[in-house]
PDB file of C-alpha atoms in Angstrom:
ATOM      1  CA  MET Z   9       1.383 -25.757  -6.367  1.00  0.00           C
ATOM      2  CA  SER Z  10       5.110 -25.182  -6.137  1.00  0.00           C
ATOM      3  CA  LYS Z  11       5.329 -24.389  -9.862  1.00  0.00           C
ATOM      4  CA  ILE Z  12       2.610 -21.747  -9.484  1.00  0.00           C
ATOM      5  CA  ILE Z  13       4.463 -20.150  -6.564  1.00  0.00           C
ATOM      6  CA  ASP Z  14       7.739 -20.294  -8.499  1.00  0.00           C
ATOM      7  CA  ASN Z  15       6.104 -18.640 -11.520  1.00  0.00           C
ATOM      8  CA  ALA Z  16       4.604 -15.935  -9.323  1.00  0.00           C
ATOM      9  CA  GLU Z  17       8.006 -15.285  -7.791  1.00  0.00           C
ATOM     10  CA  GLN Z  18       9.602 -15.034 -11.238  1.00  0.00           C
ATOM     11  CA  PHE Z  19       6.920 -12.554 -12.303  1.00  0.00           C
ATOM     12  CA  LEU Z  20       7.616 -10.422  -9.234  1.00  0.00           C
ATOM     13  CA  TRP Z  21      11.344 -10.437  -9.935  1.00  0.00           C
ATOM     14  CA  LEU Z  22      10.615  -9.213 -13.453  1.00  0.00           C
ATOM     15  CA  SER Z  23       7.786  -6.765 -12.756  1.00  0.00           C
ATOM     16  CA  GLY Z  24       7.189  -6.284  -9.044  1.00  0.00           C
ATOM     17  CA  ARG Z  25       8.147  -3.488  -6.718  1.00  0.00           C
ATOM     18  CA  VAL Z  26      10.434  -4.067  -3.734  1.00  0.00           C
ATOM     19  CA  LEU Z  27       7.289  -3.997  -1.604  1.00  0.00           C
ATOM     20  CA  ASP Z  28       5.642  -6.729  -3.690  1.00  0.00           C
ATOM     21  CA  ARG Z  29       8.738  -8.922  -3.496  1.00  0.00           C
ATOM     22  CA  ALA Z  30       9.091  -8.392   0.265  1.00  0.00           C
ATOM     23  CA  ARG Z  31       5.448  -9.348   0.869  1.00  0.00           C
ATOM     24  CA  PHE Z  32       5.794 -12.434  -1.335  1.00  0.00           C
ATOM     25  CA  GLU Z  33       8.916 -13.489   0.551  1.00  0.00           C
ATOM     26  CA  GLN Z  34       7.169 -12.963   3.880  1.00  0.00           C
ATOM     27  CA  LEU Z  35       4.149 -14.998   2.818  1.00  0.00           C
ATOM     28  CA  PHE Z  36       5.765 -17.827   0.849  1.00  0.00           C
ATOM     29  CA  ARG Z  37       9.495 -17.957   1.636  1.00  0.00           C
ATOM     30  CA  ALA Z  38       9.623 -17.341   5.415  1.00  0.00           C
ATOM     31  CA  GLY Z  39      10.799 -13.790   4.784  1.00  0.00           C
ATOM     32  CA  SER Z  40      11.016 -11.037   7.326  1.00  0.00           C
ATOM     33  CA  SER Z  41       7.990  -9.011   8.426  1.00  0.00           C
ATOM     34  CA  GLN Z  42      10.354  -6.122   9.082  1.00  0.00           C
ATOM     35  CA  ARG Z  43      11.388  -6.145   5.427  1.00  0.00           C
ATOM     36  CA  VAL Z  44       7.727  -5.635   4.444  1.00  0.00           C
ATOM     37  CA  ILE Z  45       7.408  -2.725   6.866  1.00  0.00           C
ATOM     38  CA  ASP Z  46      10.671  -1.200   5.634  1.00  0.00           C
ATOM     39  CA  ALA Z  47       9.487  -1.487   2.014  1.00  0.00           C
ATOM     40  CA  LEU Z  48       6.152   0.169   2.869  1.00  0.00           C
ATOM     41  CA  LEU Z  49       7.642   3.127   4.758  1.00  0.00           C
ATOM     42  CA  PRO Z  50       8.562   5.194   1.664  1.00  0.00           C
ATOM     43  CA  TYR Z  51       4.864   5.295   0.765  1.00  0.00           C
ATOM     44  CA  ARG Z  52       3.877   6.722   4.173  1.00  0.00           C
ATOM     45  CA  ASN Z  53       3.361  10.452   4.516  1.00  0.00           C
ATOM     46  CA  ALA Z  54       4.024  12.759   7.459  1.00  0.00           C
ATOM     47  CA  ASP Z  55       0.252  13.001   8.055  1.00  0.00           C
ATOM     48  CA  GLY Z  56       0.122   9.247   8.784  1.00  0.00           C
ATOM     49  CA  GLY Z  57      -1.629   8.374   5.520  1.00  0.00           C
ATOM     50  CA  PHE Z  58      -0.211   6.667   2.479  1.00  0.00           C
ATOM     51  CA  GLY Z  59       0.378   7.946  -1.036  1.00  0.00           C
ATOM     52  CA  GLN Z  60       3.522   8.217  -3.159  1.00  0.00           C
ATOM     53  CA  GLY Z  61       2.081   5.930  -5.838  1.00  0.00           C
ATOM     54  CA  LEU Z  62       1.397   2.987  -3.526  1.00  0.00           C
ATOM     55  CA  GLU Z  63      -1.900   2.489  -5.362  1.00  0.00           C
ATOM     56  CA  PRO Z  64      -1.293   2.416  -9.141  1.00  0.00           C
ATOM     57  CA  ASP Z  65      -4.550   4.250  -9.900  1.00  0.00           C
ATOM     58  CA  PHE Z  66      -3.135   7.359  -8.236  1.00  0.00           C
ATOM     59  CA  ARG Z  67       0.528   8.206  -8.719  1.00  0.00           C
ATOM     60  CA  GLY Z  68       0.591  11.407  -6.658  1.00  0.00           C
ATOM     61  CA  PRO Z  69       2.375  11.907  -3.365  1.00  0.00           C
ATOM     62  CA  VAL Z  70      -0.581  12.960  -1.193  1.00  0.00           C
ATOM     63  CA  SER Z  71      -2.379  10.584   1.158  1.00  0.00           C
ATOM     64  CA  GLN Z  72      -5.428   8.859  -0.270  1.00  0.00           C
ATOM     65  CA  THR Z  73      -7.939   6.384   1.096  1.00  0.00           C
ATOM     66  CA  LEU Z  74      -7.247   3.899  -1.697  1.00  0.00           C
ATOM     67  CA  ALA Z  75      -3.550   3.927  -0.789  1.00  0.00           C
ATOM     68  CA  LEU Z  76      -4.498   3.436   2.862  1.00  0.00           C
ATOM     69  CA  ASP Z  77      -6.559   0.417   1.840  1.00  0.00           C
ATOM     70  CA  SER Z  78      -3.549  -1.004  -0.027  1.00  0.00           C
ATOM     71  CA  ALA Z  79      -1.294  -0.389   2.966  1.00  0.00           C
ATOM     72  CA  LEU Z  80      -3.701  -2.056   5.380  1.00  0.00           C
ATOM     73  CA  ARG Z  81      -4.043  -5.091   3.107  1.00  0.00           C
ATOM     74  CA  THR Z  82      -0.266  -5.290   2.806  1.00  0.00           C
ATOM     75  CA  LEU Z  83       0.140  -5.167   6.585  1.00  0.00           C
ATOM     76  CA  GLU Z  84      -2.396  -7.902   7.286  1.00  0.00           C
ATOM     77  CA  GLY Z  85      -0.572 -10.620   9.191  1.00  0.00           C
ATOM     78  CA  VAL Z  86       2.705  -8.681   9.300  1.00  0.00           C
ATOM     79  CA  GLU Z  87       4.253  -8.740  12.782  1.00  0.00           C
ATOM     80  CA  GLY Z  88       5.244  -5.355  14.153  1.00  0.00           C
ATOM     81  CA  ALA Z  89       2.862  -3.378  11.926  1.00  0.00           C
ATOM     82  CA  ASP Z  90       1.088  -1.717  14.862  1.00  0.00           C
ATOM     83  CA  ALA Z  91       3.404   1.315  14.766  1.00  0.00           C
ATOM     84  CA  LEU Z  92       2.094   2.155  11.274  1.00  0.00           C
ATOM     85  CA  LEU Z  93      -1.553   1.457  12.003  1.00  0.00           C
ATOM     86  CA  LYS Z  94      -2.374   4.107  14.604  1.00  0.00           C
ATOM     87  CA  PRO Z  95      -1.088   7.077  12.549  1.00  0.00           C
ATOM     88  CA  ALA Z  96      -2.842   5.693   9.466  1.00  0.00           C
ATOM     89  CA  LEU Z  97      -6.155   5.325  11.257  1.00  0.00           C
ATOM     90  CA  ASP Z  98      -5.747   8.766  12.825  1.00  0.00           C
ATOM     91  CA  TRP Z  99      -5.305  10.170   9.304  1.00  0.00           C
ATOM     92  CA  ALA Z 100      -8.464   8.382   8.136  1.00  0.00           C
ATOM     93  CA  LEU Z 101     -10.408   9.830  11.069  1.00  0.00           C
ATOM     94  CA  SER Z 102      -9.104  13.302  10.248  1.00  0.00           C
ATOM     95  CA  ILE Z 103     -10.686  13.262   6.771  1.00  0.00           C
ATOM     96  CA  ARG Z 104     -14.041  11.718   7.675  1.00  0.00           C
ATOM     97  CA  SER Z 105     -17.211  13.571   6.850  1.00  0.00           C
ATOM     98  CA  LYS Z 106     -19.812  14.733   9.354  1.00  0.00           C
ATOM     99  CA  ASP Z 107     -21.765  11.511   8.857  1.00  0.00           C
ATOM    100  CA  GLY Z 108     -18.637   9.473   9.704  1.00  0.00           C
ATOM    101  CA  GLY Z 109     -17.874   8.282   6.184  1.00  0.00           C
ATOM    102  CA  ILE Z 110     -14.480   8.492   4.583  1.00  0.00           C
ATOM    103  CA  PRO Z 111     -14.316   9.929   1.042  1.00  0.00           C
ATOM    104  CA  ASN Z 112     -13.086   7.814  -1.839  1.00  0.00           C
ATOM    105  CA  VAL Z 113     -10.779  10.644  -2.899  1.00  0.00           C
ATOM    106  CA  SER Z 114      -9.246  13.121  -0.506  1.00  0.00           C
ATOM    107  CA  GLY Z 115      -8.214  16.651  -1.465  1.00  0.00           C
ATOM    108  CA  ASP Z 116      -7.098  17.981  -4.829  1.00  0.00           C
ATOM    109  CA  VAL Z 117      -5.695  15.195  -6.983  1.00  0.00           C
ATOM    110  CA  SER Z 118      -5.811  17.123 -10.271  1.00  0.00           C
ATOM    111  CA  PRO Z 119      -2.063  17.964 -10.424  1.00  0.00           C
ATOM    112  CA  TYR Z 120      -1.050  14.287 -10.360  1.00  0.00           C
ATOM    113  CA  PRO Z 121      -1.203  11.322 -12.749  1.00  0.00           C
ATOM    114  CA  ARG Z 122      -4.209   9.151 -11.992  1.00  0.00           C
ATOM    115  CA  ALA Z 123      -6.793   6.848 -13.513  1.00  0.00           C
ATOM    116  CA  PRO Z 124      -9.633   8.715 -15.271  1.00  0.00           C
ATOM    117  CA  TRP Z 125     -12.164   7.672 -12.645  1.00  0.00           C
ATOM    118  CA  PHE Z 126     -10.006   8.994  -9.784  1.00  0.00           C
ATOM    119  CA  VAL Z 127     -11.740  12.337  -9.165  1.00  0.00           C
TER     120      VAL Z 127
END
């Protein structure tokens, strides 16, 4: 198993974002939870949501539900993440539809690079 972990770490050093490396370190190398939070903060928007290319399928700056999903998955098991969670969930509640659902895509994404299905 150690070789697999070592290979994954090498891959992240070659191709991963700071966020990916921080999460790996936190999970497998007794790294700091605060480092994960600090690496995630640049993806957070003033509205409490997440964007800024956190999710590779949408490279735009505006908050999107898919980026929120990525942020929440990243924060799972990260100590001290509560300060990010309330604003993020408040953002999600602010975009919900009348039936309580949250749209897959929020707002106008057409000006930004994105996967073809992201409409």
